[in-house]
PDB file of C-alpha atoms and ligand atoms in Angstrom:
ATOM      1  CA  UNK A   1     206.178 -21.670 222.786  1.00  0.00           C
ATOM      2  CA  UNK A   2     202.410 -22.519 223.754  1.00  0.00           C
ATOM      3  CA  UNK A   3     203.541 -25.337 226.050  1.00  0.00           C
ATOM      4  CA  UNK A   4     206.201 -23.422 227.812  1.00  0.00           C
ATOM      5  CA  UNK A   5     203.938 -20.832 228.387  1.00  0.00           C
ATOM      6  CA  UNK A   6     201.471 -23.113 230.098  1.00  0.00           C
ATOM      7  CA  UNK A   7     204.523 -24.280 232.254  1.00  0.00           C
ATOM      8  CA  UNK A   8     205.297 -20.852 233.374  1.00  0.00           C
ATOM      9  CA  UNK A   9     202.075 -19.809 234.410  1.00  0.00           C
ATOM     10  CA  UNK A  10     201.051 -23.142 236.400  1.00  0.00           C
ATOM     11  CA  UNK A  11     203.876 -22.287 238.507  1.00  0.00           C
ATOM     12  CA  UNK A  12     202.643 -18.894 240.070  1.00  0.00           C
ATOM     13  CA  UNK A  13     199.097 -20.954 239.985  1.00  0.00           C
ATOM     14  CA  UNK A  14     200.482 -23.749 241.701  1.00  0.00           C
ATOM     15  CA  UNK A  15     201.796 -21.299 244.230  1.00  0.00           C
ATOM     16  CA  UNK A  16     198.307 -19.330 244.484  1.00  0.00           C
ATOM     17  CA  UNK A  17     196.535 -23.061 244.920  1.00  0.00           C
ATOM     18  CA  UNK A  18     199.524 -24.025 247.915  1.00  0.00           C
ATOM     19  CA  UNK A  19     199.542 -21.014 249.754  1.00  0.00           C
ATOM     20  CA  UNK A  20     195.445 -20.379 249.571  1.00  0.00           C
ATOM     21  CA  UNK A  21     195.145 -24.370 251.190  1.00  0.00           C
ATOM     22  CA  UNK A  22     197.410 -23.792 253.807  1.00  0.00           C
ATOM     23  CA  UNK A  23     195.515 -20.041 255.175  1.00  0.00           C
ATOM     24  CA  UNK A  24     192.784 -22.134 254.521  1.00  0.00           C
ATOM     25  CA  UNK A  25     194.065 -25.214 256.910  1.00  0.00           C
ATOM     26  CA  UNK A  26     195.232 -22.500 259.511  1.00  0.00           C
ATOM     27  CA  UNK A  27     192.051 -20.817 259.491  1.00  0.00           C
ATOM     28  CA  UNK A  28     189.749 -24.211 260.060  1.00  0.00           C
ATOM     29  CA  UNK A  29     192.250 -25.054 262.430  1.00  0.00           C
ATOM     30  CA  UNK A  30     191.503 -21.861 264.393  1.00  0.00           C
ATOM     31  CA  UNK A  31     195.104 -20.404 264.343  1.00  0.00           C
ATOM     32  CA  UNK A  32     194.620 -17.004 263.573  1.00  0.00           C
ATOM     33  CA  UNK A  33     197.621 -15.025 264.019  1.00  0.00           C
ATOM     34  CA  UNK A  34     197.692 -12.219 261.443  1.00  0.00           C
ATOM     35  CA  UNK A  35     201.437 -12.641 260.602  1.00  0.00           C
ATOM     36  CA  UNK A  36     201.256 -15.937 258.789  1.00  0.00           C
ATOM     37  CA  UNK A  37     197.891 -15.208 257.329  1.00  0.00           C
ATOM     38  CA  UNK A  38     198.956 -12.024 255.791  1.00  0.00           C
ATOM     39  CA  UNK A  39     202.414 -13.900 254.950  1.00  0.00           C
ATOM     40  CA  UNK A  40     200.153 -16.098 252.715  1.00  0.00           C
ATOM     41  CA  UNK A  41     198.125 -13.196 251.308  1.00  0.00           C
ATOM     42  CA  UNK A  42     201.089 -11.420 250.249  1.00  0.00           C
ATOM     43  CA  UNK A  43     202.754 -14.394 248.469  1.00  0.00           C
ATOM     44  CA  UNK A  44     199.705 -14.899 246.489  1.00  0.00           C
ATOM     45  CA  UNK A  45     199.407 -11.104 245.532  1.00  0.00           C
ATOM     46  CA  UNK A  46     203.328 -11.860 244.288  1.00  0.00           C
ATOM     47  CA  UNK A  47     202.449 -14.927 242.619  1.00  0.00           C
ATOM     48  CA  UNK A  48     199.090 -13.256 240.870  1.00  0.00           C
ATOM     49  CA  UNK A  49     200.924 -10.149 239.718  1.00  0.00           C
ATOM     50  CA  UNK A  50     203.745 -12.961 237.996  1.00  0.00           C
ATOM     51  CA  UNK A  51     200.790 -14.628 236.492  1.00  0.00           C
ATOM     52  CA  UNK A  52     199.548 -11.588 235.093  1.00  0.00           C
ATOM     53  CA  UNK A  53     203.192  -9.810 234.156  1.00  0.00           C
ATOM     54  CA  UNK A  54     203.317 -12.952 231.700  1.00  0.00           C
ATOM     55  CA  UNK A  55     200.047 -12.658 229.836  1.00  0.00           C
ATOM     56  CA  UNK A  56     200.475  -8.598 229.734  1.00  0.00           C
ATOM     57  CA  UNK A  57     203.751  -8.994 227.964  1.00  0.00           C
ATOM     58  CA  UNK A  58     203.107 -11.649 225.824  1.00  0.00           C
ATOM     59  CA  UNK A  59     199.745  -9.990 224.662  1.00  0.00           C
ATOM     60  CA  UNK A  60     201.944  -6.946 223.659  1.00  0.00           C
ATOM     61  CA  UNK A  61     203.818  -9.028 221.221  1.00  0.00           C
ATOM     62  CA  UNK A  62     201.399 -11.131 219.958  1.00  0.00           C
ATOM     63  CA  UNK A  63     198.619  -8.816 218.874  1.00  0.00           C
ATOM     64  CA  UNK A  64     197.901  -9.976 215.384  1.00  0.00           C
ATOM     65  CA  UNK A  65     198.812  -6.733 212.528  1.00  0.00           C
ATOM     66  CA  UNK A  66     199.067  -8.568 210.014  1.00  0.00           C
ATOM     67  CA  UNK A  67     196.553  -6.359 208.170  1.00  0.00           C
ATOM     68  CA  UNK A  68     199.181  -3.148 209.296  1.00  0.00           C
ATOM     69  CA  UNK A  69     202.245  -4.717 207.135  1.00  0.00           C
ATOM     70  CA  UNK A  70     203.454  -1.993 204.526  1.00  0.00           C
ATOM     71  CA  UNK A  71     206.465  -0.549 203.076  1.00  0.00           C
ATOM     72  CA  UNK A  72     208.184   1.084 205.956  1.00  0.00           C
ATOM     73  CA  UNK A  73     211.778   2.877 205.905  1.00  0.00           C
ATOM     74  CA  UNK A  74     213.687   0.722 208.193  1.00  0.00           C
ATOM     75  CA  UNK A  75     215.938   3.150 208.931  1.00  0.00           C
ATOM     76  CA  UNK A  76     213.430   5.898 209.631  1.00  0.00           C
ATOM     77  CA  UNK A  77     211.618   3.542 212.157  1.00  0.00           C
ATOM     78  CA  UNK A  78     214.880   2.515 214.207  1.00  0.00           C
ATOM     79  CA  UNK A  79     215.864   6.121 214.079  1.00  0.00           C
ATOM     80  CA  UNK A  80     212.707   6.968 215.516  1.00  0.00           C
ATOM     81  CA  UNK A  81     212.566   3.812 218.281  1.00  0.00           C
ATOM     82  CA  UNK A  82     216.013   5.225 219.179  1.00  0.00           C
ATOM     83  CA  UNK A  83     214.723   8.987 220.217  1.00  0.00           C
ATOM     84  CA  UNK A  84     211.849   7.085 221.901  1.00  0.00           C
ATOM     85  CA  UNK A  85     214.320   4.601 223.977  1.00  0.00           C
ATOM     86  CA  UNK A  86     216.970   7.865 224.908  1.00  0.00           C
ATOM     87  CA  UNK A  87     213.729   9.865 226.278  1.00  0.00           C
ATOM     88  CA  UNK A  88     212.325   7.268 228.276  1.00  0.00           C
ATOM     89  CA  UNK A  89     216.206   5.915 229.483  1.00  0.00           C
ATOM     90  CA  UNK A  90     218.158   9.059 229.626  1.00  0.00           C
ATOM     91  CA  UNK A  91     221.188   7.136 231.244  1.00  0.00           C
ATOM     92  CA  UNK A  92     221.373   5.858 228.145  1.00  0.00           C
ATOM     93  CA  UNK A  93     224.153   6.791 225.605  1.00  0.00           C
ATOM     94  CA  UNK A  94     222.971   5.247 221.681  1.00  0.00           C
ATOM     95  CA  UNK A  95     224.674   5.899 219.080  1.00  0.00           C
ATOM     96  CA  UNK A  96     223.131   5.450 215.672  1.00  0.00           C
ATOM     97  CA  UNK A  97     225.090   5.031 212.566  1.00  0.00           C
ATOM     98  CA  UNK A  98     222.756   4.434 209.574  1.00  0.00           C
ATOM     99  CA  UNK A  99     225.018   4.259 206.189  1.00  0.00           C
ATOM    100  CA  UNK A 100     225.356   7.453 205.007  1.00  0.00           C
ATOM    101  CA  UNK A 101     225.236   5.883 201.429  1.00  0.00           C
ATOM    102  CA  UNK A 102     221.659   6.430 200.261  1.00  0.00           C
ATOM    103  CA  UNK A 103     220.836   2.254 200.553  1.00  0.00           C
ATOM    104  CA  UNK A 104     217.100   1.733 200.205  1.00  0.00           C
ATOM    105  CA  UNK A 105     216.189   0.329 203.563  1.00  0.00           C
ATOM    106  CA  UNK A 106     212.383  -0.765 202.625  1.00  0.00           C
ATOM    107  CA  UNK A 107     211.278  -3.663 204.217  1.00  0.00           C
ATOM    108  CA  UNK A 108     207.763  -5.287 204.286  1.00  0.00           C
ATOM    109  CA  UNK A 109     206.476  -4.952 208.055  1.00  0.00           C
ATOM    110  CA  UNK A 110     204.331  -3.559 211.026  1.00  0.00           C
ATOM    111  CA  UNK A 111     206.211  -0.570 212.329  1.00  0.00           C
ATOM    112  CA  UNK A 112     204.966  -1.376 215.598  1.00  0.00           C
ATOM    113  CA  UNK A 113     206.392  -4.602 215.437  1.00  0.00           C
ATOM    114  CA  UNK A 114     209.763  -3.369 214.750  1.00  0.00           C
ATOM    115  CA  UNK A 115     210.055  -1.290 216.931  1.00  0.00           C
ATOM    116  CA  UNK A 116     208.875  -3.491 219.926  1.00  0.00           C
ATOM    117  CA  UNK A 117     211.653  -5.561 218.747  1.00  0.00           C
ATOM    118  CA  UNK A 118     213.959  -2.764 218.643  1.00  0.00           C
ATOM    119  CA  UNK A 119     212.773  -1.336 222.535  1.00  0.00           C
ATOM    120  CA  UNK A 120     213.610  -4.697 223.291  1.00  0.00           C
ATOM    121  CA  UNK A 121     217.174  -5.144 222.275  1.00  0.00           C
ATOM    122  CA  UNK A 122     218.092  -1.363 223.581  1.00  0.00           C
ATOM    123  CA  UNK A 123     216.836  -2.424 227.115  1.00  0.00           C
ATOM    124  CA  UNK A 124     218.602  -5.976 227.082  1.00  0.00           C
ATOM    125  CA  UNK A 125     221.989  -3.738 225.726  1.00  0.00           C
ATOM    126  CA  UNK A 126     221.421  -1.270 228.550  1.00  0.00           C
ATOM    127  CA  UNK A 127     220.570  -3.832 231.580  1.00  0.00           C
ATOM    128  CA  UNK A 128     223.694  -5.882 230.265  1.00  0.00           C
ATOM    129  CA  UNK A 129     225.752  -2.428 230.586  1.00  0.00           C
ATOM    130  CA  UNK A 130     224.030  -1.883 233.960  1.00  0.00           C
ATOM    131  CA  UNK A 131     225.132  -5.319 235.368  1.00  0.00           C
ATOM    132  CA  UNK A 132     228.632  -4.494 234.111  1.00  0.00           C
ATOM    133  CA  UNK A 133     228.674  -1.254 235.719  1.00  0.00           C
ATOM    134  CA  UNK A 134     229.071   0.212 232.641  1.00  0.00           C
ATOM    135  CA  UNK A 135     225.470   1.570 232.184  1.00  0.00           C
ATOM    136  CA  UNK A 136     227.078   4.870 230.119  1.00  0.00           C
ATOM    137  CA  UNK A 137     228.896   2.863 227.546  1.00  0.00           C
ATOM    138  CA  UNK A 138     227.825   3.862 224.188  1.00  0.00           C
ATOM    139  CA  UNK A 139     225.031   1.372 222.718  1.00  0.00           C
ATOM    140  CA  UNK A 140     226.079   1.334 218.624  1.00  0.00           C
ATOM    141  CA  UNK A 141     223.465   0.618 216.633  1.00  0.00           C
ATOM    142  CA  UNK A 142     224.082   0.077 213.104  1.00  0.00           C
ATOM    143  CA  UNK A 143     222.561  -0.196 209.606  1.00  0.00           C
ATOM    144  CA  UNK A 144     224.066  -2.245 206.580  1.00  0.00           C
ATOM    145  CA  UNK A 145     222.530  -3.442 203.117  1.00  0.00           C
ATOM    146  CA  UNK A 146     223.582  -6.696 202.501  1.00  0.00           C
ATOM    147  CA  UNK A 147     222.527  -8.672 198.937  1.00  0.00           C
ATOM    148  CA  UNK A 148     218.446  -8.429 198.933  1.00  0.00           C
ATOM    149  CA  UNK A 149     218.324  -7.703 202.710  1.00  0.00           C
ATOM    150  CA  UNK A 150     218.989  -4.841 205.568  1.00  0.00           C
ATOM    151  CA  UNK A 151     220.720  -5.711 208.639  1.00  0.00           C
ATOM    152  CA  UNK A 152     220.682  -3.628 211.989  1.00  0.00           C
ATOM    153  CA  UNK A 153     223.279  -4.528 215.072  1.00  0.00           C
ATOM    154  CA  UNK A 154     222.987  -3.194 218.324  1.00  0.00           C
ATOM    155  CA  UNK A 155     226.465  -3.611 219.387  1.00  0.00           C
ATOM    156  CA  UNK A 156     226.370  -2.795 223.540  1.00  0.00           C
ATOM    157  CA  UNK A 157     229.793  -2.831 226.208  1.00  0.00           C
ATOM    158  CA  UNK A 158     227.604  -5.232 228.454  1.00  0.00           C
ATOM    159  CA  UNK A 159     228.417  -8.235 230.383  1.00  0.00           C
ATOM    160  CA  UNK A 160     228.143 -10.256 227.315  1.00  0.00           C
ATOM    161  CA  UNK A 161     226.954 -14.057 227.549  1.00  0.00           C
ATOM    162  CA  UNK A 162     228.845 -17.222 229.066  1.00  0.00           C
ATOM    163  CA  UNK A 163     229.031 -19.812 225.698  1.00  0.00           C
ATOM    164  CA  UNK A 164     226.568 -22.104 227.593  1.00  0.00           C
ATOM    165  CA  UNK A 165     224.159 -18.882 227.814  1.00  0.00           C
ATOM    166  CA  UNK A 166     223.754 -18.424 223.712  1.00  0.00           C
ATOM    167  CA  UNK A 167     222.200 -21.756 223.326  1.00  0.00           C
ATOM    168  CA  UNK A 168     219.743 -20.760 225.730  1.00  0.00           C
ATOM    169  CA  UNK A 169     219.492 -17.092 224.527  1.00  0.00           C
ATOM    170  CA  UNK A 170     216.237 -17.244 222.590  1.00  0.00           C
ATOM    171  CA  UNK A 171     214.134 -19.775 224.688  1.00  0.00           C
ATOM    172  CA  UNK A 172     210.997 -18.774 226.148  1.00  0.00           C
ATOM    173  CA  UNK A 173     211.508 -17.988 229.638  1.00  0.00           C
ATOM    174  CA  UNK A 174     215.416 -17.789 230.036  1.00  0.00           C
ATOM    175  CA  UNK A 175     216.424 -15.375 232.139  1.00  0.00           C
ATOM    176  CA  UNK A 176     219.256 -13.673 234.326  1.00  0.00           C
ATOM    177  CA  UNK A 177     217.221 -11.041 235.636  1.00  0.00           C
ATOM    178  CA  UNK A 178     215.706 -11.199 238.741  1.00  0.00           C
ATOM    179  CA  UNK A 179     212.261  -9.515 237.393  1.00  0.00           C
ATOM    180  CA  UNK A 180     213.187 -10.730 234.120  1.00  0.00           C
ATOM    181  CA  UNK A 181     210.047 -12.839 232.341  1.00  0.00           C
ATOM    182  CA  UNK A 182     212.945 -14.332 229.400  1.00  0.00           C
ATOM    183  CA  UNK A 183     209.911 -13.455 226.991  1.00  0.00           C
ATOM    184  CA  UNK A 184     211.856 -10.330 224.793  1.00  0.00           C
ATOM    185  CA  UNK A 185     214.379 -11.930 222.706  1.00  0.00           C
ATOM    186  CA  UNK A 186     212.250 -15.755 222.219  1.00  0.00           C
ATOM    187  CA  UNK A 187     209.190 -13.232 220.726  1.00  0.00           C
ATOM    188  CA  UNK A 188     211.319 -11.109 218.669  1.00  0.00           C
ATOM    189  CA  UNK A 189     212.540 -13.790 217.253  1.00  0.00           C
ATOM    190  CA  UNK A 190     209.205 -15.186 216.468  1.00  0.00           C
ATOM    191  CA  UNK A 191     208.394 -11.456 214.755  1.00  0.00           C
ATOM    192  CA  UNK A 192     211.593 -11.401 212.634  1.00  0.00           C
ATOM    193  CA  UNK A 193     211.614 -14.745 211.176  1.00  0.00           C
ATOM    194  CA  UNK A 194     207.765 -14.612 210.857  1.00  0.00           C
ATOM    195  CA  UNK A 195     208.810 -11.323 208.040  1.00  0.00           C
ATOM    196  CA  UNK A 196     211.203 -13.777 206.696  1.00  0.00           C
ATOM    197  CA  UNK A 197     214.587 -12.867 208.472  1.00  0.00           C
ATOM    198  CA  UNK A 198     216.515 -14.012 210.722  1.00  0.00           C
ATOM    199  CA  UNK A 199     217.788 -12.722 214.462  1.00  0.00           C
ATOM    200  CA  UNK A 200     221.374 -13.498 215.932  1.00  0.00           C
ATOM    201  CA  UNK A 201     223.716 -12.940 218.497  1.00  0.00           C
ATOM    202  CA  UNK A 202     227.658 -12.856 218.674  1.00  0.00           C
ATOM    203  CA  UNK A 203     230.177 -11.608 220.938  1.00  0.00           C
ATOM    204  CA  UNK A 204     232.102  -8.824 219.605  1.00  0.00           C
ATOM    205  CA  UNK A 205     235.002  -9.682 216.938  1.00  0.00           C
ATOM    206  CA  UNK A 206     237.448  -7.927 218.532  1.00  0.00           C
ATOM    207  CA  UNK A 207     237.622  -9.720 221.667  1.00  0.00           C
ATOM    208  CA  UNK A 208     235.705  -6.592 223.625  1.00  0.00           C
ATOM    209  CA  UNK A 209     233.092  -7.209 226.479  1.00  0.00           C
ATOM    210  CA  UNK A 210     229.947  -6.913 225.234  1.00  0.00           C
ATOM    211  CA  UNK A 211     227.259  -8.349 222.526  1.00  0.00           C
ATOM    212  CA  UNK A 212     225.977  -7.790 219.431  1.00  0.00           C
ATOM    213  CA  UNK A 213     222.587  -8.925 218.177  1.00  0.00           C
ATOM    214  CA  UNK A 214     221.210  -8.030 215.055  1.00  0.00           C
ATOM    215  CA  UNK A 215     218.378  -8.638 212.526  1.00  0.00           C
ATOM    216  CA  UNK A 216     218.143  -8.789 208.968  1.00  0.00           C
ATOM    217  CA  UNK A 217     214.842  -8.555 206.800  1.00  0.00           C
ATOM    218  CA  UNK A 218     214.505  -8.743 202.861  1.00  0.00           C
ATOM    219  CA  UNK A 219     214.396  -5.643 200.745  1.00  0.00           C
ATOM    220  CA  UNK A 220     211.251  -4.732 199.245  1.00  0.00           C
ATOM    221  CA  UNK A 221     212.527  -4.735 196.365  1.00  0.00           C
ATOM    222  CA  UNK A 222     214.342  -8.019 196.349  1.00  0.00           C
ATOM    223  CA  UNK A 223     210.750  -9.492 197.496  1.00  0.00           C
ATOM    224  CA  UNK A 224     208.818  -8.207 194.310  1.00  0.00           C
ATOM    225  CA  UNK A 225     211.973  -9.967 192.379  1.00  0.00           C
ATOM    226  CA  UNK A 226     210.369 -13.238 193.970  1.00  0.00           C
TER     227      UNK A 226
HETATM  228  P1  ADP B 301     214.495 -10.685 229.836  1.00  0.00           P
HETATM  229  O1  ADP B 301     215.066  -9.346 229.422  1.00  0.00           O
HETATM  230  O2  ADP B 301     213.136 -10.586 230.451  1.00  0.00           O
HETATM  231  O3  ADP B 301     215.454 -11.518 230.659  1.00  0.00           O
HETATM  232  P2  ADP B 301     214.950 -11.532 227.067  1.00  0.00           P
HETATM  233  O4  ADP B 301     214.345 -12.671 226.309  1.00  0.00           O
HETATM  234  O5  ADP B 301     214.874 -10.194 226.423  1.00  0.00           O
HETATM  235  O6  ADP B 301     214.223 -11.518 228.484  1.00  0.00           O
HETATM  236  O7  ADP B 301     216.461 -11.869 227.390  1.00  0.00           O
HETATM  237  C1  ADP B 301     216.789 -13.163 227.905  1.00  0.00           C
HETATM  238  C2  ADP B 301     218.170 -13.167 228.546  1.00  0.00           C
HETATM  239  O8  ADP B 301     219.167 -13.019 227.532  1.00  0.00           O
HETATM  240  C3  ADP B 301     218.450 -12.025 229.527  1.00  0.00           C
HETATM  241  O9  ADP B 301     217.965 -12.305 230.814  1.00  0.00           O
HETATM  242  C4  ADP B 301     219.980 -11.975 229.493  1.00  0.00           C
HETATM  243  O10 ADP B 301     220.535 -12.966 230.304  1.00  0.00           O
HETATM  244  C5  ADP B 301     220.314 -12.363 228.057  1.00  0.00           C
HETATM  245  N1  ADP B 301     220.598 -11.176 227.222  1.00  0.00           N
HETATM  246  C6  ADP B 301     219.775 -10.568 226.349  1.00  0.00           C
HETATM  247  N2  ADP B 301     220.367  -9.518 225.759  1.00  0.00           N
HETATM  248  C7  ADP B 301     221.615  -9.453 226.272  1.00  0.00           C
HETATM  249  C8  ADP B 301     222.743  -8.579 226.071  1.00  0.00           C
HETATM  250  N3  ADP B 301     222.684  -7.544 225.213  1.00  0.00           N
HETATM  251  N4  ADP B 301     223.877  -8.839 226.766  1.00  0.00           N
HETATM  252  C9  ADP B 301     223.934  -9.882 227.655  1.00  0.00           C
HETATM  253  N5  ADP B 301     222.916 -10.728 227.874  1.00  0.00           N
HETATM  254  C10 ADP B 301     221.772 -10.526 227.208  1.00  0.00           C
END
């Protein structure tokens, strides 16, 4: 992760470096004319504002809770992340299906964490719905208790993933998106499996467009049998 972050921000500082030694060239050379000048300013504004989209989103993820990790209601907090998501993306059409069965859904984590991980896979479910031209699909999202461990899907109608794309789908920096920084899924990853569970993708069983990407995490309870 650490390396291919340094790779992804010397390219906008490469950039920055080119473009500032050429305006500089021009400028010692005496050829002033604003439009290539401002050309260059404007690229490295671009470039900068790359640069800085990268550290900003990877800060977001990374800030260390450990200290904030408690029993939390998993379904309470996805619930929740949901309301947040429909508020802030009202194009969006989520429908959440926790079990009615009363399953225990505690789980050892940082609230916050989940539900940056949970913000994350609603967007990628709604962009992937967006590119399809199917933006008011519904999103599912569901719960399930599995032996020792709760597992949420967010199922979406999207434009699912070419089979060369899934290998690919959780490295740093892979993207389809042209503002895309390929950052979400790599760090939620890192999140999940760093509360000891695990994050994966599948197309849909039935053959339908679309993914599904879920997450489990253990039980409380199945951690104090440890
Ligand atoms: P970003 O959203 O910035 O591209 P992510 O790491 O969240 O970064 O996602 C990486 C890539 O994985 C996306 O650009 C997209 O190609 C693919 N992807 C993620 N979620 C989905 C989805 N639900 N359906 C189709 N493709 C997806």
């Amino acid at each position: 992760m650490a390396s291919a972050i340094a790779h992804e921000l010397n390219q906008p500082l490469a950039a920055i470096g080119n473009f500032a030694r050429g305006m500089a060239r021009r400028i010692t050379a005496g050829r002033l004319e604003p439009a290539p000048l401002l050309d260059g300013t404007h690229e490295i504004v671009t470039q900068s504002e790359r640069a800085a989209s990268i550290i900003r989103n990877i800060r977001a993820f990374s800030q260390k809770r450990a200290s904030e990790q408690k029993s939390v209601d998993l379904k309470a907090v996805v619930g929740e992340t949901i309301a947040l998501f429909t508020g802030t993306h009202p194009q969006a059409r989520v429908i959440w299906q926790p079990a009615e069965t009363p399953e225990v859904s505690t789980v050892v984590a940082d609230p916050v964490q989940i539900q940056q991980v949970m913000l994350n896979l609603l967007k990628n479910a709604l962009d992937a719905q967006q590119t399809a031209g199917r933006a008011d699909e519904p999103i599912e999202v569901q719960f399930r208790a599995e032996a020792g461990a709760c597992v949420i899907t967010v199922r979406d109608g999207g434009c699912g993933l070419a089979p060369e794309q899934f290998a690919r789908l959780f490295e740093p920096f892979f993207t389809t998106k042209t503002e895309g920084l390929g950052l979400g899924l790599s760090l939620s990853k890192g999140i999940i499996e760093s509360l000891g569970g695990t994050l994966s993708a599948a197309a849909h069983d039935d053959g339908k467009p679309g993914l599904a990407i879920g997450f489990s995490l253990p039980r409380e309870e199945s951690q104090e049998d440890l």
